[in-house]
Amino acid sequence: NLVDSLFPVNRSKHRLYSDLQTPGRYGRVIITSFRKANMLDQHHTDLILKLHSAVTRIQVQRPGFNYTFAHICILNNDKTCIVDDIVHVLEELKAARSSNRTNFAITYPITHLKDGREVYNGHQLGGVTVHSKDRVKSAEAIQLTYYLQAINSLNDMVAEKWESIFCDTVELFQKSNRKVKMYPFTSSSLKEDFQKTSRVSERYLITGLVLVVTLAILCCSMQDCVRSKPWLGLLGLLTVTLATLTAAGIINLTGGKYNSTFLGIPFVMLGHGLYGTFEMLSSWRKTREDQHVKERTAAVFADSMLSFSLTTAMYLVTFGIGASPFTNIEAARIFCCNSCIAIFFNYLYVLSFYGSSLVFTGYIENNYQHSIFCRKVPKPEVLQEKPAWYRFLLTAKFSEDTADSEETSTYESHLLVWFLKRYYCDWITNTYVKPFVVLFYLVYISFALMGYLQVSEGSDLSNIVATATRTIEYTTAQQKYFSNYSPVIGFYIYESIEYWNTSVQEDVLEYTKGFVRISWFESYLNYLRKLNISTGLPKKNFTDMLRNSFLRAPQFAHFSEDIIFSKKYNNEVDVVASRMFLVAKTMETKREELYDLLETLRKLSLTSKVKFIVFNPSFVYMDRYASSVGAPLQNSCISALFLLFFSAFLVADSLINVWLTLTVASVEFGVIGFMTLWKVELDCISVLCLIYGINYTIDNCAPLLSTFVLGKEFTRTKWVKNALEVHGVAILQSYLCYIVGLIPLAAVPSNLTRTLFRCLFLIALVTFFHCFAILPVILTFLPPSKKKRKEKKNPENREEIECVEMVDMDSTRVVDQITTV
């Protein structure tokens, strides 16, 4: 606000150039050659000027009037359109060649025009090779920028249409000149390419959906055709889909805006919703088959819905904080809001729709009907007379074929149940395996720490757009040819200082030391020295010379825009504010260096004698993004920790929350570290994934930890095995479906989906590693201990023998059964 009140920013955009997120309407094009030719030779100079002429003739047709660049451009003081200084340089170069003048020279990064003005061309000439004294020998690329006005809705609409025609004009021009390569870019390109991700992702998402459906059905199937539940796998996925569609419909009806970050919502729902349905199915397998369906369903809800309700509440709290006004990024706020709605309706649908489906399939099972075709399964003696394929399809185990003591093991023919119970639980708790798991965990922590120390916040929004787009092509060319210098930084002195004082002059020059400077102050001091006049003039002489001599010279007249004079009551003129332009030399890590530079200058402005501020229009974006990119994650972590702390007073054992907090911290730490090592920056997408990672970890680990901590009277190893047997199948089923759904996402040609895939894949992998390796091993030797029951034969704990007598038809007494009580 201060800068704009002194020197209107809208009229200074061409001088405050930035390749970062620049506000306002504009069109840019980078022109280069396939053969690395010199873009300053005669052929390419004529070609660029021809393109410039074509751009300025672009017309936007509106009812009753045709708008050209001259109608919507930003104007100079002389009411002419502001164009890049490189255009004037090329015109002078062409005129010099026409008149056979050989003394015309272009210097870099500051050159002089015909009228004597000094102009900065570091962001207009790229791939520059120089002779001695900064004289340009050749340039591999040239960039032109056209700034447009958007002062009202009509003007903005015309400017938006002009940008579209601008891109079409540049592409059409390139088709007729195939030896050059042009990269157009406008203020609308980033938005358009961001939304393009959803279009290029469609067929990959459909492929992932087909794979998830197939695997969900297989995970719920078993050889026993009665106890198999393939329909529940499909209906579980349908429940998740209905919740997602309901949320999308509500957002649409309430006027919400769609953006490509919504691509992550189906995967959020897939991880949470499928685990809930698989956990209910796992609880169903634990119930007794001789119970009525109502009793079995009640047991399922009592066993699984408490933990599912708590994890759903955790999702609603963490994403609810992300959807609150505390989050400054609109895309993140809308994503969290949509996720909250989807998770809420998923909970309702699981209670109603999926619960009803479970009851329906329960009646099918109790009636010994086929799980797919709902046909009554014949007795084994009847099946013996049927063909082999018929017997294979109708294989089932009848209750009368098994002893009462084996009723609970009828589901062990399920592959995953059998694998965990017979092999994995014994293997992971083996004494010889534990040291290797602990060693592996230390390696995991080491690499995670290495990545965590290198984490960086991403400010390049091209990282969240589709790959084959104008944004990516332009950004690549920008980094290749124009990464030598930073954006132009405005150096604003906003109070009256003693410019005529030599010590103040030294201070100002010291502050701007090391920069490429486009400065009225330095030019004026050099002007005085050339006239053999001391720079330490009295105030009146210094100011009069500045106004009446320096600023009236044609080559320095443009500096009048950079100085604000004020006349006091005694007609004394004073300089109350002024500005200079600074450019820093940068390397490939341009944005990181710019952050450091910006912070250094700001700290200096707070402690220096001269009161100044530094500004570029893109700094508004940088400050907002840097301050808010981590805000959703920070707020969600705080809310999650608060909820875990608060719920510690409500759960049966507060140790569950202690273990859960440590597990979440370990998973998030590992994900951030490995995410960095996998070249993923901390941007909007990765932050949303990390919020989801908190909930995904709690979803999978909470039931395991709860079963272990609440278990009594057996060894820790026994309860670890029991926890894995009870909850491991549901975790494994949901993990397999989740990974299969993620895999097609890796092939989508988009940086957004690449970030999404890497983050979600790491979250799933690290959580799975903790559930099936770290926790089962660590829990066997860390507190709490389990007291082993001691068998004592005393009056309170004795064995009684009860004989059950049966009487036959001949009244013969026989002992039929002996039981221990």
XYZ file of C-alpha atoms in Angstrom, residues 139-689:
551
model
C 21.962 -13.931 -27.521
C 20.207 -17.279 -27.808
C 16.808 -16.036 -26.618
C 14.731 -12.879 -26.460
C 11.674 -12.302 -24.285
C 8.901 -9.817 -24.972
C 6.228 -8.840 -22.439
C 2.991 -6.963 -23.111
C 1.269 -5.528 -20.030
C -2.492 -4.962 -20.137
C -4.934 -2.898 -18.069
C -7.754 -4.565 -16.120
C -9.349 -1.612 -14.352
C -12.967 -2.869 -14.636
C -14.899 -6.027 -15.508
C -15.267 -5.136 -19.206
C -11.591 -4.275 -19.483
C -10.646 -7.517 -17.741
C -12.871 -9.542 -20.069
C -11.286 -7.935 -23.130
C -7.774 -8.471 -21.711
C -8.528 -12.146 -21.038
C -9.738 -12.609 -24.611
C -6.670 -10.739 -25.890
C -4.416 -13.177 -24.012
C -6.108 -16.115 -25.718
C -5.722 -14.554 -29.162
C -2.118 -13.657 -28.280
C -1.235 -17.343 -27.748
C -2.990 -18.312 -30.988
C -1.137 -15.556 -32.878
C 2.250 -16.690 -31.555
C 1.552 -20.351 -32.402
C 0.332 -19.418 -35.886
C 3.446 -17.276 -36.380
C 5.681 -20.174 -35.416
C 4.006 -22.510 -37.923
C 5.074 -20.144 -40.707
C 8.618 -19.801 -39.238
C 9.664 -23.305 -38.199
C 13.328 -22.471 -37.610
C 12.491 -20.623 -34.422
C 10.804 -21.883 -31.272
C 8.367 -19.674 -29.379
C 7.039 -20.148 -25.853
C 3.921 -18.033 -25.187
C 2.653 -17.472 -21.664
C -0.102 -15.319 -20.174
C -1.540 -14.559 -16.746
C -4.298 -17.132 -17.506
C -1.938 -19.946 -18.533
C -1.267 -21.178 -15.012
C -4.965 -21.418 -14.160
C -5.828 -23.174 -17.425
C -2.968 -25.661 -17.112
C -3.847 -26.309 -13.462
C -7.352 -27.358 -14.478
C -6.001 -29.433 -17.376
C -4.735 -32.039 -14.905
C -8.272 -33.283 -14.263
C -8.845 -33.839 -17.982
C -5.634 -35.774 -18.630
C -6.244 -37.887 -15.496
C -9.645 -39.265 -16.473
C -8.666 -42.519 -18.175
C -5.988 -43.260 -15.561
C -8.497 -42.807 -12.756
C -10.956 -45.110 -14.526
C -8.190 -47.712 -14.863
C -7.416 -47.377 -11.168
C -11.116 -47.750 -10.310
C -11.383 -50.970 -12.322
C -8.298 -52.378 -10.594
C -9.613 -51.440 -7.137
C -13.007 -53.025 -7.860
C -11.328 -56.227 -9.026
C -9.001 -56.449 -6.034
C -11.718 -55.506 -3.510
C -13.857 -58.378 -4.790
C -10.911 -60.782 -4.652
C -9.958 -59.674 -1.120
C -13.451 -60.504 0.136
C -13.624 -63.837 -1.668
C -12.627 -67.295 -0.466
C -12.992 -70.865 -1.662
C -16.043 -71.460 0.506
C -18.883 -70.215 -1.718
C -21.202 -69.597 1.267
C -18.835 -67.636 3.508
C -17.235 -65.733 0.630
C -18.365 -62.066 0.471
C -17.454 -60.692 -3.007
C -20.524 -58.459 -3.084
C -19.427 -56.752 0.128
C -16.132 -55.806 -1.506
C -18.007 -54.187 -4.385
C -20.598 -52.563 -2.111
C -17.861 -51.214 0.157
C -16.314 -49.436 -2.806
C -19.766 -48.260 -3.873
C -20.271 -46.776 -0.394
C -17.069 -44.753 -0.738
C -18.060 -43.639 -4.253
C -21.520 -42.513 -3.137
C -20.016 -40.433 -0.315
C -17.561 -38.777 -2.716
C -20.298 -38.001 -5.261
C -22.577 -36.639 -2.534
C -19.857 -34.248 -1.368
C -19.160 -33.150 -4.951
C -22.862 -32.506 -5.499
C -23.184 -30.422 -2.329
C -20.109 -28.357 -3.214
C -21.521 -27.804 -6.706
C -24.980 -26.794 -5.437
C -23.499 -24.319 -2.962
C -21.512 -22.584 -5.702
C -18.120 -24.045 -4.836
C -15.324 -23.931 -7.389
C -13.784 -27.110 -8.753
C -10.005 -27.356 -8.921
C -7.582 -30.145 -9.695
C -6.643 -30.719 -6.043
C -10.002 -32.541 -5.814
C -8.253 -35.461 -7.513
C -6.877 -36.369 -4.092
C -10.319 -36.695 -2.444
C -11.158 -40.150 -3.913
C -7.887 -41.457 -2.473
C -8.622 -39.910 0.929
C -11.985 -41.671 0.872
C -10.463 -44.893 -0.438
C -8.019 -45.125 2.452
C -10.583 -44.331 5.148
C -13.799 -45.823 3.774
C -12.452 -49.155 2.554
C -10.623 -49.786 5.814
C -13.882 -49.250 7.725
C -15.786 -51.702 5.548
C -13.013 -54.316 5.657
C -12.837 -53.965 9.466
C -16.563 -54.675 9.696
C -16.114 -57.740 7.501
C -13.221 -58.889 9.681
C -15.430 -58.505 12.772
C -18.113 -60.593 11.054
C -15.629 -63.436 10.651
C -15.037 -63.443 14.414
C -18.724 -63.999 15.270
C -20.174 -67.466 15.874
C -22.061 -68.984 12.995
C -24.737 -70.486 15.218
C -25.840 -66.990 16.263
C -28.769 -65.208 14.645
C -27.954 -62.572 12.009
C -29.184 -59.810 14.304
C -26.845 -60.908 17.073
C -23.904 -61.209 14.675
C -24.604 -57.759 13.248
C -24.846 -56.261 16.733
C -21.506 -57.866 17.615
C -19.950 -56.422 14.434
C -21.127 -52.884 15.196
C -20.064 -53.144 18.826
C -16.617 -54.396 17.821
C -15.751 -52.137 14.890
C -17.878 -48.989 14.918
C -16.375 -47.454 18.042
C -12.890 -47.208 16.537
C -14.352 -46.230 13.158
C -16.345 -43.432 14.816
C -13.267 -42.117 16.636
C -11.110 -42.109 13.498
C -13.922 -40.413 11.559
C -14.049 -37.733 14.261
C -10.288 -37.282 13.897
C -10.686 -36.800 10.124
C -13.440 -34.234 10.666
C -11.368 -32.289 13.207
C -8.116 -32.181 11.215
C -9.729 -31.437 7.859
C -12.196 -29.099 9.561
C -9.319 -26.989 10.860
C -7.860 -27.051 7.336
C -11.201 -25.785 5.982
C -11.366 -22.958 8.528
C -10.440 -19.298 7.892
C -7.034 -20.060 9.471
C -6.052 -21.504 6.076
C -5.115 -18.782 3.582
C -4.776 -20.981 0.495
C -8.196 -21.175 -1.131
C -7.489 -24.459 -2.942
C -6.455 -26.114 0.354
C -9.490 -24.743 2.164
C -11.916 -26.031 -0.491
C -10.165 -29.411 -0.544
C -10.477 -29.794 3.235
C -14.107 -28.677 3.172
C -14.982 -31.209 0.474
C -13.099 -33.941 2.350
C -15.038 -33.207 5.557
C -18.375 -33.494 3.755
C -17.336 -36.722 2.001
C -16.072 -38.320 5.235
C -19.234 -37.372 7.118
C -21.507 -38.905 4.494
C -19.253 -41.943 4.213
C -19.817 -42.532 7.934
C -23.582 -42.293 7.472
C -23.528 -44.593 4.444
C -21.392 -47.183 6.254
C -23.876 -47.198 9.142
C -26.906 -47.453 6.881
C -26.176 -48.713 3.377
C -23.184 -50.954 4.067
C -24.645 -52.169 7.359
C -27.813 -53.213 5.537
C -25.741 -54.960 2.886
C -23.895 -56.854 5.615
C -27.222 -58.011 7.096
C -28.469 -59.115 3.679
C -25.351 -61.172 2.951
C -25.586 -62.561 6.504
C -29.003 -64.018 5.777
C -27.649 -65.478 2.541
C -24.870 -67.150 4.529
C -27.204 -68.462 7.232
C -29.452 -69.990 4.586
C -26.444 -71.654 2.938
C -26.994 -69.823 -0.329
C -24.270 -69.132 -2.875
C -22.564 -65.772 -2.128
C -22.710 -64.675 -5.765
C -25.729 -66.392 -7.338
C -27.819 -66.569 -4.116
C -28.744 -70.170 -4.941
C -29.151 -72.815 -2.251
C -25.967 -74.892 -1.949
C -26.696 -78.637 -2.056
C -25.416 -81.132 0.500
C -22.031 -82.821 -0.086
C -23.662 -86.135 -0.941
C -25.672 -84.429 -3.693
C -22.577 -82.624 -5.013
C -20.764 -85.913 -5.482
C -23.074 -86.716 -8.380
C -22.339 -83.404 -10.159
C -19.481 -82.550 -12.610
C -16.125 -81.302 -11.291
C -16.694 -77.672 -12.372
C -20.049 -77.671 -10.605
C -18.494 -79.013 -7.398
C -15.737 -76.389 -7.613
C -18.219 -73.507 -7.857
C -20.401 -74.790 -5.012
C -17.721 -75.818 -2.519
C -18.881 -75.080 1.044
C -18.369 -76.374 4.563
C -21.519 -77.296 6.449
C -21.739 -76.846 10.195
C -22.636 -80.467 10.816
C -19.429 -81.510 9.059
C -17.263 -79.830 11.709
C -16.936 -80.303 15.419
C -18.264 -77.600 17.703
C -14.755 -76.673 18.771
C -13.821 -75.839 15.202
C -16.708 -73.574 14.365
C -14.694 -70.436 14.774
C -12.040 -71.619 12.290
C -14.313 -71.978 9.277
C -13.015 -68.657 7.847
C -9.392 -69.760 7.941
C -9.613 -70.880 4.341
C -9.433 -67.157 3.460
C -5.948 -66.700 2.029
C -4.980 -63.593 4.032
C -6.363 -64.950 7.313
C -4.494 -68.197 6.771
C -1.247 -66.418 5.835
C -1.236 -64.110 8.878
C -2.255 -66.769 11.388
C -0.091 -69.619 10.171
C 3.065 -67.834 9.039
C 3.487 -64.072 9.425
C 2.568 -63.618 13.113
C 5.060 -66.261 14.204
C 7.755 -64.976 11.854
C 7.616 -61.270 12.833
C 7.711 -62.089 16.576
C 10.613 -64.507 16.161
C 13.579 -63.646 18.393
C 16.009 -63.800 15.463
C 13.925 -61.469 13.290
C 13.521 -58.661 15.840
C 17.123 -57.343 15.716
C 16.933 -56.956 11.947
C 13.642 -55.062 12.207
C 15.107 -52.715 14.818
C 18.172 -52.183 12.631
C 15.941 -51.494 9.653
C 14.010 -48.938 11.706
C 17.229 -47.136 12.635
C 18.163 -46.994 8.940
C 14.665 -45.633 8.239
C 15.088 -42.893 10.855
C 18.563 -42.006 9.517
C 17.393 -41.507 5.943
C 14.268 -39.688 7.113
C 16.421 -37.289 9.141
C 18.698 -36.717 6.157
C 15.696 -35.743 4.053
C 14.047 -33.735 6.828
C 17.108 -31.488 7.116
C 16.839 -30.696 3.386
C 13.114 -29.945 3.279
C 12.202 -26.825 1.327
C 8.992 -24.970 0.601
C 7.972 -24.986 -3.049
C 7.090 -21.606 -4.558
C 7.010 -22.661 -8.202
C 3.383 -23.187 -9.114
C 4.398 -24.959 -12.330
C 4.924 -27.966 -10.062
C 1.166 -28.452 -9.786
C 0.161 -28.319 -13.474
C 0.042 -30.866 -16.279
C 3.398 -31.542 -17.931
C 2.731 -31.011 -21.651
C 1.483 -27.442 -21.196
C 2.513 -23.880 -21.956
C 3.384 -23.267 -18.313
C 5.953 -26.070 -18.207
C 7.451 -25.227 -21.588
C 7.709 -21.538 -20.729
C 9.122 -22.196 -17.240
C 11.739 -24.572 -18.655
C 12.843 -22.004 -21.229
C 12.803 -19.275 -18.572
C 15.097 -21.272 -16.289
C 17.389 -22.183 -19.168
C 17.924 -18.727 -20.653
C 16.918 -16.135 -18.031
C 18.047 -17.501 -14.675
C 21.162 -15.314 -14.384
C 19.406 -12.486 -12.574
C 16.722 -12.133 -9.939
C 13.457 -10.246 -10.432
C 13.853 -6.476 -10.404
C 13.581 -5.278 -6.812
C 12.215 -1.816 -6.091
C 14.258 0.002 -3.431
C 11.938 2.670 -1.975
C 13.160 5.417 0.385
C 9.919 6.699 1.889
C 11.143 9.581 4.038
C 13.135 12.743 3.476
C 16.836 12.115 4.000
C 19.953 14.243 3.520
C 20.837 13.121 0.000
C 23.439 15.926 -0.190
C 25.312 14.582 2.851
C 28.311 12.484 1.778
C 27.936 10.074 4.694
C 24.297 9.426 3.753
C 25.379 8.941 0.138
C 27.878 6.331 1.271
C 25.224 4.570 3.362
C 22.767 4.339 0.453
C 25.445 3.050 -1.909
C 26.559 0.537 0.730
C 23.019 -0.842 1.102
C 22.775 -1.415 -2.636
C 26.311 -2.708 -3.012
C 26.630 -5.916 -5.026
C 23.462 -5.300 -7.066
C 23.051 -4.294 -10.664
C 21.550 -0.835 -10.120
C 19.200 1.273 -12.230
C 19.352 4.313 -9.998
C 18.698 8.026 -10.397
C 20.859 8.601 -7.319
C 23.976 6.916 -8.680
C 23.459 8.484 -12.125
C 23.130 11.919 -10.547
C 26.312 11.529 -8.496
C 28.192 10.423 -11.622
C 26.683 13.386 -13.484
C 28.078 15.788 -10.870
C 31.492 14.159 -10.971
C 31.669 14.504 -14.768
C 31.017 18.210 -14.326
C 33.805 18.335 -11.712
C 31.291 19.323 -9.058
C 31.488 17.931 -5.539
C 28.706 15.584 -4.543
C 28.629 17.146 -1.086
C 26.804 20.312 -2.171
C 24.634 22.361 0.153
C 21.038 21.218 0.243
C 19.633 24.033 -1.954
C 22.329 23.711 -4.596
C 22.030 19.904 -4.599
C 18.253 20.033 -5.115
C 18.307 22.853 -7.690
C 20.957 21.076 -9.752
C 18.877 17.892 -9.590
C 15.643 19.575 -10.749
C 16.862 22.166 -13.208
C 19.849 20.446 -14.800
C 19.957 16.701 -14.305
C 16.281 15.850 -14.852
C 16.025 18.171 -17.844
C 18.741 16.340 -19.739
C 17.016 14.008 -22.292
C 18.953 10.939 -21.192
C 17.925 11.435 -17.538
C 14.425 12.830 -17.951
C 12.815 9.428 -17.294
C 14.195 9.511 -13.728
C 11.610 12.185 -12.887
C 9.162 9.289 -12.333
C 11.411 7.991 -9.552
C 11.526 11.146 -7.399
C 8.799 12.925 -5.438
C 9.456 16.579 -4.604
C 7.676 18.642 -2.011
C 7.647 22.410 -1.643
C 7.687 23.710 1.912
C 6.170 26.927 3.308
C 9.366 28.911 2.583
C 9.406 27.694 -1.054
C 12.217 25.307 -0.212
C 12.047 22.108 -2.290
C 12.782 18.786 -0.674
C 12.972 15.159 -1.911
C 10.385 13.394 0.271
C 10.555 9.959 -1.428
C 12.451 8.212 -4.175
C 13.013 4.796 -5.661
C 15.782 2.809 -7.303
C 15.802 -0.602 -9.008
C 18.127 -3.424 -7.994
C 18.873 -6.768 -9.622
C 20.887 -9.553 -8.017
C 23.036 -12.119 -9.753
C 21.571 -15.582 -9.110
C 22.370 -19.208 -9.790
C 20.099 -22.179 -10.533
C 18.616 -22.106 -7.013
C 17.034 -18.822 -7.926
C 13.991 -18.813 -5.679
C 15.836 -20.010 -2.591
C 18.416 -17.274 -3.079
C 15.674 -14.722 -3.601
C 14.025 -15.694 -0.301
C 17.333 -15.221 1.519
C 18.004 -11.948 -0.277
C 14.547 -10.626 0.508
C 14.845 -11.497 4.195
C 18.336 -9.930 4.398
C 17.134 -6.651 2.869
C 14.091 -6.550 5.146
C 16.173 -7.058 8.284
C 18.529 -4.343 7.048
C 15.620 -1.956 6.512
C 14.655 -2.298 10.182
C 18.109 -1.434 11.524
C 19.477 1.016 8.981
C 19.658 4.786 9.360
C 17.875 5.244 6.037
C 14.231 4.164 6.134
C 13.494 2.051 3.074
C 11.433 -0.909 1.921
C 11.987 -3.385 -0.897
C 9.173 -4.432 -3.194
C 8.221 -6.414 -6.264
C 4.623 -7.363 -7.146
C 5.573 -11.043 -6.895
C 6.701 -10.525 -3.271
C 3.033 -10.324 -2.285
C 2.573 -13.836 -3.624
C 5.827 -15.050 -2.069
C 4.958 -13.705 1.381
C 1.425 -15.051 1.295
C 2.517 -18.440 0.024
C 5.477 -18.791 2.390
C 3.417 -17.828 5.434
C 0.448 -20.038 4.600
C 1.810 -23.167 2.907
C 2.547 -24.818 6.241
C -0.389 -23.303 8.127
C -2.935 -26.052 7.315
C -0.480 -28.773 8.384
C 0.518 -26.920 11.551
C -3.083 -26.256 12.574
C -4.152 -29.830 11.808
C -1.242 -31.293 13.805
C -2.112 -29.096 16.779
C -5.773 -30.082 16.588
C -4.877 -33.795 16.254
C -2.574 -33.654 19.276
C -5.199 -31.786 21.277
C -7.843 -34.371 20.380
C -5.515 -37.236 21.297
C -4.729 -35.565 24.616
C -8.366 -34.846 25.372
C -9.539 -38.333 24.414
C -6.896 -39.848 26.725
C -9.327 -39.149 29.587
C -12.137 -40.924 27.764
C -10.525 -44.118 26.497
C -10.030 -47.223 28.630
C -6.248 -46.758 28.797
C -4.402 -43.488 28.120
C -1.377 -45.514 27.010
C -3.187 -46.100 23.712
C -2.959 -42.389 22.938
C 0.706 -42.229 23.947
C 1.599 -45.016 21.543
C -0.624 -43.544 18.849
C 1.000 -40.106 19.146
C 4.490 -41.602 18.877
C 3.465 -43.667 15.856
C 1.935 -40.666 14.055
C 5.079 -38.616 14.755
C 7.300 -41.416 13.413
C 5.219 -41.817 10.255
C 4.965 -38.094 9.508
C 8.675 -37.606 10.149
C 9.524 -40.420 7.764
C 7.115 -39.254 5.074
C 8.492 -35.686 5.122
C 12.070 -36.961 4.973
C 11.577 -39.457 2.162
C 9.321 -37.021 0.340
C 12.204 -34.559 0.219
C 14.640 -37.230 -0.940
C 12.147 -38.053 -3.719
C 12.321 -34.443 -4.993
C 8.943 -33.372 -3.579
C 8.801 -29.897 -2.094
C 6.533 -28.741 0.710
C 3.804 -27.144 -1.403
C 0.022 -27.019 -1.258
C -0.473 -30.601 -2.479
C 2.136 -32.222 -0.238
C 0.793 -30.333 2.803
C -2.715 -31.672 2.149
C -1.285 -35.170 1.832
